[in-house]
Amino acid sequence: MSNQSRRPNILFICTDQQRGDSLHCAGANWAVTPNLDGIARDGARFSQCYVQNPVCSPSRASLFTGKYVANHGLYANGVPFPSHQGLFTRVLADAGYDCGMIGKQHLYPCDTWRTEPRADDGYRVFEWAHGPNHRALENDYHRWLRQEHPDLYAEIFPDKGANENTEYSNRARTGTPIDHVKKEAHYSHWVAERAIDFIQHPRSDDAPFMLVANFFDPHHSFGAPQEFRDMIDADAIPAPNTRPGELDDKPAPHRAYSEKSYSGTAPGFQDYSPEQIKEIRAQYFAMIALVDYEVGRILASLEEAGLADDTLVVFSSDHGEMLGNHQQLLKGPQLYDDLTRVPLLARWPGHISPGTVVDELVQWVDLSATFLDAAGCGAGRGVQGSSLLPLTRGEDGDWRKWALSEYRFSGFKTDPLLMTTMLRHEDWKLIVWHGDPATPATRDGELYNLVDDPGELHNLFHDPDHAKTRRHLKTVMLDAMAEAEDRTAVQSRAW
Amino acid sequence: MQNISRRNVLILLFDALAAGPDGAIIRPDLAPNLAKLAKAGAVFQAAYTPASQGSPARASFFTGLDPAAHGLWQNGVVLPSWNMTFPQRLAPLGYHNILVGRRHLAGVANWTTEHCRLDEYAACDWAHGPLHRSRQNAYLAWLQDTQPEIYFKIFPKQANPDDTEIASDMREAVRALPESLSFNTWVGQQLAERIADCSAECPFLGIAGFVVGAGMGAPPSCTSESEQLDDTALRHSDTAAGALFEMLDASGRLEDTVVILTSARGNCEPGSEMSEANLHVPLVLNGPAIDAQTIKGAVSTIDIAPTILDLAAAPIPARMQGASLHGVLSGSCPPRGWSLSRHRSDDALERNWQTALIADGLKLVMRHGDTKGACSANYALFDLKNDPSETTDLAELPAHAASLEAMIDKLIDARCAMEDRTEPRIAKF
């Protein structure tokens, strides 16, 4: 088979909690991301990729099913992946792909150190570790660490019973010991080591692979090996994006999420001094520098194995991080670009022209459709997204004009339950804070003009001058939600 | 004894029967038995179907789920296998389940036979309607068996699944059948026999799938899904229901039986799928411990499945979005007060998607636009209290601008409320 018609390998590298504006190639001059920038240089960068939910599990369920959160049924962390939903990896496995997942997956509850069950996922390799501090006995990173760095393991995880504090890393104010270990012992290094091993696994010529390499970085707790912290100039990172009195004209929960994160269970922005916030931001970019370094090693192994030209490499992240902007940290019901816009890069030599920039609104539900398209597998049962490959070729005539993100008390619970919906459309963003009959919470809203106010500092929702725009966007939101309904069940007869 | 609290349930499920102006029977003159049932029972004056089309509406009735959750979003789609119907939930509790007549949880065009699930009914006599020519149409099989001369006169040839146009003389011949041979009479009699066959030791669930739409199970006309009410068919189903009640009374089972009368939807002119004539359906519950009463607040037909589980003294599963009407009937809690309905049809060249919200005595109808710009959305607003026949659209009137905005907000929230969040959250993260 010629290079052009051979089914490509698919390498999906995914980080956790990485902001859309955190790459050097996306304008973050202080970020150290030469390898990720290289993917963009040799392929495509999507400047407006939105996730369908701002927290892990619901967002990842949208990735694996290609469905919106309203439809796949995994609406919150702690909800098991509904058994009737399918994963695109199963389709690829059935088509002959050698599939693997390394790192964090989070399609099932993982608190109280529980082990994540397998779905009908089609993976040959499933090396799972919910996070570097997750004490499940099946944590494959910890197994590796025990073997490769037994002293470090014993020092950081002295065996005193594993159930002492399952929210340990959420509540940590700074990096935890495991975050700061030398890079050779780091979770991100383990992901790269195992990814390289998977790539180098012997396969017959016509068996392509599909690997999901899931980094935990730059998820909090905020800490990185000193070697990478040393690469970051904290002074070069701009101060957090806010303005005096910003929270006064935002819906009330914004103020609570400024005081404490995670519905009051984790330290909030206001628990820190400006200097401490500055250090958190520096550690965050140090974690990204570490990821970049490890991505570089994975890409080099691809090159070394002679597979780089036959591999579609995609890089993205499951949601963002407030990082002190808008006087908030971590994530929650807020649907700022800080949380909903993520990096998306794609490299496929001979198929995607170097230096391509795609400015259309694209979404995480489009990723599985893209992988299935590249693999020649058709649209995929139940997939609602669309392949991004035509966009990279400039064939974008009929692309959708909106992005949706839906938070359904998806993070830590509050009373009353908080639900928010974001519509991105043209220059605008509308965020609805839902009320009766969805929830007893107070109905409110946010409206931003992202051209005039890219930092989303001025809420125009209650401004009478913008009442017409607000109405128009509510209508577009209703139309978009109708278009996003799951009509993938096939009409097999006319009536 | 546990059996005492597990009522028999008899469901009179119509296909194209709108609610009357008082929320009960639309033509009491044609349906005295049904009118009597309503008079002595609880009448929900504002019951709405969540879907404008028959099959999605029935899927909601049988699952207690909004169409957005069960996935049968338009006629012709099979109810996705992971959904459970309430008969499936009652069967393991010892209920003897019987269905006679129409079901329509799968596409039946081209005279396709519809298969019930293996664990759904102890006895299923499926027949989509008197003009549906599947060879498994139990009514036609009965007619052929009992009156071969009449049958072969009407249907001289085997049906062709690729030519399903029904000639007008065939249609007329079926309409002109004597009452004793009519479809709805057969539904009632067959159900009565099936119930009589089942042991008095176990409770029964009997579903009479009456067909009163003028289509009678034949293909809908290509320009319209509308089905006008066939007066004769309604009269026959009323007589059949009366005979069923008598049989139950004679066998001493009526006092332990809750009768539920409702309809998948009403009927409408094409384009007005969201009209009261189509969405507003009768809902009557009559039986032991149910007081005669009228309930004014809005409810949805997705509320019926959980109500039936309550009647069966069974726990209501997480995978139901409806709310049991049990507390409403006893006066301990108010009705939900709102209902969301959708019409999604891709048949026409132009998109015909509509969403309606009934709340606070108002009805908002949104005709969806296309976000790519092919057409734009518009709204209509009706005051159901003062204008039940929807003659005056208030959406453009400045005096009602605030009501319109409030209803649009509530529509967004109602949509959100009906999303599929039936999978229980079992952990914090």
PDB file of C-alpha atoms in Angstrom, chain B residues 113-209:
ATOM      1  CA  THR B 113     -44.044  -6.475  11.855  1.00  0.00           C
ATOM      2  CA  GLU B 114     -43.328  -4.991  15.245  1.00  0.00           C
ATOM      3  CA  HIS B 115     -41.803  -7.327  17.778  1.00  0.00           C
ATOM      4  CA  CYS B 116     -42.439  -6.900  21.477  1.00  0.00           C
ATOM      5  CA  ARG B 117     -39.570  -7.677  23.767  1.00  0.00           C
ATOM      6  CA  LEU B 118     -39.393 -11.216  25.058  1.00  0.00           C
ATOM      7  CA  ASP B 119     -39.699 -10.155  28.686  1.00  0.00           C
ATOM      8  CA  GLU B 120     -42.400  -7.590  28.088  1.00  0.00           C
ATOM      9  CA  TYR B 121     -45.756  -9.364  27.704  1.00  0.00           C
ATOM     10  CA  ALA B 122     -47.152 -12.691  28.766  1.00  0.00           C
ATOM     11  CA  ALA B 123     -49.541 -12.282  25.866  1.00  0.00           C
ATOM     12  CA  CYS B 124     -49.223  -9.874  23.006  1.00  0.00           C
ATOM     13  CA  ASP B 125     -51.758  -9.596  20.223  1.00  0.00           C
ATOM     14  CA  TRP B 126     -50.094  -6.970  18.149  1.00  0.00           C
ATOM     15  CA  ALA B 127     -51.922  -5.122  15.433  1.00  0.00           C
ATOM     16  CA  HIS B 128     -50.885  -1.658  14.322  1.00  0.00           C
ATOM     17  CA  GLY B 129     -54.375  -1.021  12.956  1.00  0.00           C
ATOM     18  CA  PRO B 130     -57.029  -2.605  10.776  1.00  0.00           C
ATOM     19  CA  LEU B 131     -55.330  -1.479   7.576  1.00  0.00           C
ATOM     20  CA  HIS B 132     -51.784  -2.476   8.511  1.00  0.00           C
ATOM     21  CA  ARG B 133     -51.088  -5.514   6.349  1.00  0.00           C
ATOM     22  CA  SER B 134     -48.309  -7.238   8.210  1.00  0.00           C
ATOM     23  CA  ARG B 135     -48.982 -10.993   8.127  1.00  0.00           C
ATOM     24  CA  GLN B 136     -48.557 -10.915  11.909  1.00  0.00           C
ATOM     25  CA  ASN B 137     -51.393  -8.416  12.328  1.00  0.00           C
ATOM     26  CA  ALA B 138     -53.358 -10.330  14.975  1.00  0.00           C
ATOM     27  CA  TYR B 139     -56.598  -8.552  14.185  1.00  0.00           C
ATOM     28  CA  LEU B 140     -56.451  -9.390  10.492  1.00  0.00           C
ATOM     29  CA  ALA B 141     -55.500 -12.955  11.335  1.00  0.00           C
ATOM     30  CA  TRP B 142     -58.568 -13.133  13.571  1.00  0.00           C
ATOM     31  CA  LEU B 143     -60.783 -11.620  10.902  1.00  0.00           C
ATOM     32  CA  GLN B 144     -59.484 -14.044   8.309  1.00  0.00           C
ATOM     33  CA  ASP B 145     -60.022 -16.910  10.700  1.00  0.00           C
ATOM     34  CA  THR B 146     -63.523 -16.025  11.844  1.00  0.00           C
ATOM     35  CA  GLN B 147     -64.919 -14.374   8.708  1.00  0.00           C
ATOM     36  CA  PRO B 148     -62.887 -15.624   5.750  1.00  0.00           C
ATOM     37  CA  GLU B 149     -65.438 -14.543   3.192  1.00  0.00           C
ATOM     38  CA  ILE B 150     -65.523 -11.003   4.435  1.00  0.00           C
ATOM     39  CA  TYR B 151     -61.759 -10.919   4.845  1.00  0.00           C
ATOM     40  CA  PHE B 152     -60.973 -12.133   1.333  1.00  0.00           C
ATOM     41  CA  LYS B 153     -63.564  -9.838  -0.150  1.00  0.00           C
ATOM     42  CA  ILE B 154     -61.782  -6.868   1.363  1.00  0.00           C
ATOM     43  CA  PHE B 155     -58.243  -8.218   0.949  1.00  0.00           C
ATOM     44  CA  PRO B 156     -58.277 -10.452  -2.106  1.00  0.00           C
ATOM     45  CA  LYS B 157     -54.504 -10.388  -2.550  1.00  0.00           C
ATOM     46  CA  GLN B 158     -51.535 -10.670  -0.282  1.00  0.00           C
ATOM     47  CA  ALA B 159     -50.099  -7.265   0.532  1.00  0.00           C
ATOM     48  CA  ASN B 160     -47.052  -5.871  -1.222  1.00  0.00           C
ATOM     49  CA  PRO B 161     -44.632  -4.215   1.196  1.00  0.00           C
ATOM     50  CA  ASP B 162     -43.388  -1.898  -1.532  1.00  0.00           C
ATOM     51  CA  ASP B 163     -46.830  -0.735  -2.569  1.00  0.00           C
ATOM     52  CA  THR B 164     -48.662   0.226   0.575  1.00  0.00           C
ATOM     53  CA  GLU B 165     -51.141   2.655  -0.875  1.00  0.00           C
ATOM     54  CA  ILE B 166     -54.574   1.671   0.415  1.00  0.00           C
ATOM     55  CA  ALA B 167     -57.324   1.933  -2.201  1.00  0.00           C
ATOM     56  CA  SER B 168     -60.311   3.956  -1.117  1.00  0.00           C
ATOM     57  CA  ASP B 169     -62.724   1.049  -1.571  1.00  0.00           C
ATOM     58  CA  MET B 170     -60.617  -1.091   0.764  1.00  0.00           C
ATOM     59  CA  ARG B 171     -60.566   1.729   3.306  1.00  0.00           C
ATOM     60  CA  GLU B 172     -64.324   2.130   3.032  1.00  0.00           C
ATOM     61  CA  ALA B 173     -64.929  -1.600   3.346  1.00  0.00           C
ATOM     62  CA  VAL B 174     -62.972  -1.728   6.597  1.00  0.00           C
ATOM     63  CA  ARG B 175     -64.772   1.323   7.934  1.00  0.00           C
ATOM     64  CA  ALA B 176     -68.085  -0.283   7.044  1.00  0.00           C
ATOM     65  CA  LEU B 177     -67.434  -3.515   8.936  1.00  0.00           C
ATOM     66  CA  PRO B 178     -70.160  -4.201  11.479  1.00  0.00           C
ATOM     67  CA  GLU B 179     -69.274  -3.205  15.018  1.00  0.00           C
ATOM     68  CA  SER B 180     -68.898  -6.841  16.043  1.00  0.00           C
ATOM     69  CA  LEU B 181     -66.029  -7.206  13.552  1.00  0.00           C
ATOM     70  CA  SER B 182     -64.355  -3.855  14.002  1.00  0.00           C
ATOM     71  CA  PHE B 183     -60.768  -3.429  15.124  1.00  0.00           C
ATOM     72  CA  ASN B 184     -61.557  -1.727  18.420  1.00  0.00           C
ATOM     73  CA  THR B 185     -64.227  -4.265  19.285  1.00  0.00           C
ATOM     74  CA  TRP B 186     -61.663  -6.984  18.716  1.00  0.00           C
ATOM     75  CA  VAL B 187     -59.157  -5.128  20.911  1.00  0.00           C
ATOM     76  CA  GLY B 188     -61.638  -5.052  23.799  1.00  0.00           C
ATOM     77  CA  GLN B 189     -62.816  -8.619  23.377  1.00  0.00           C
ATOM     78  CA  GLN B 190     -59.369 -10.074  22.950  1.00  0.00           C
ATOM     79  CA  LEU B 191     -58.106  -8.215  25.993  1.00  0.00           C
ATOM     80  CA  ALA B 192     -61.133  -9.379  28.013  1.00  0.00           C
ATOM     81  CA  GLU B 193     -60.436 -12.988  27.040  1.00  0.00           C
ATOM     82  CA  ARG B 194     -56.770 -12.669  27.889  1.00  0.00           C
ATOM     83  CA  ILE B 195     -57.582 -11.163  31.272  1.00  0.00           C
ATOM     84  CA  ALA B 196     -60.159 -13.867  31.942  1.00  0.00           C
ATOM     85  CA  ASP B 197     -57.441 -16.440  31.197  1.00  0.00           C
ATOM     86  CA  CYS B 198     -55.058 -15.082  33.743  1.00  0.00           C
ATOM     87  CA  SER B 199     -55.121 -16.263  37.309  1.00  0.00           C
ATOM     88  CA  ALA B 200     -56.841 -14.117  39.884  1.00  0.00           C
ATOM     89  CA  GLU B 201     -53.837 -14.800  42.115  1.00  0.00           C
ATOM     90  CA  CYS B 202     -51.585 -12.468  40.212  1.00  0.00           C
ATOM     91  CA  PRO B 203     -52.215  -8.876  39.206  1.00  0.00           C
ATOM     92  CA  PHE B 204     -52.585  -8.054  35.539  1.00  0.00           C
ATOM     93  CA  LEU B 205     -51.520  -5.190  33.338  1.00  0.00           C
ATOM     94  CA  GLY B 206     -53.817  -4.936  30.355  1.00  0.00           C
ATOM     95  CA  ILE B 207     -53.131  -2.481  27.568  1.00  0.00           C
ATOM     96  CA  ALA B 208     -55.770  -1.817  24.960  1.00  0.00           C
ATOM     97  CA  GLY B 209     -54.058  -0.169  22.020  1.00  0.00           C
TER      98      GLY B 209
END
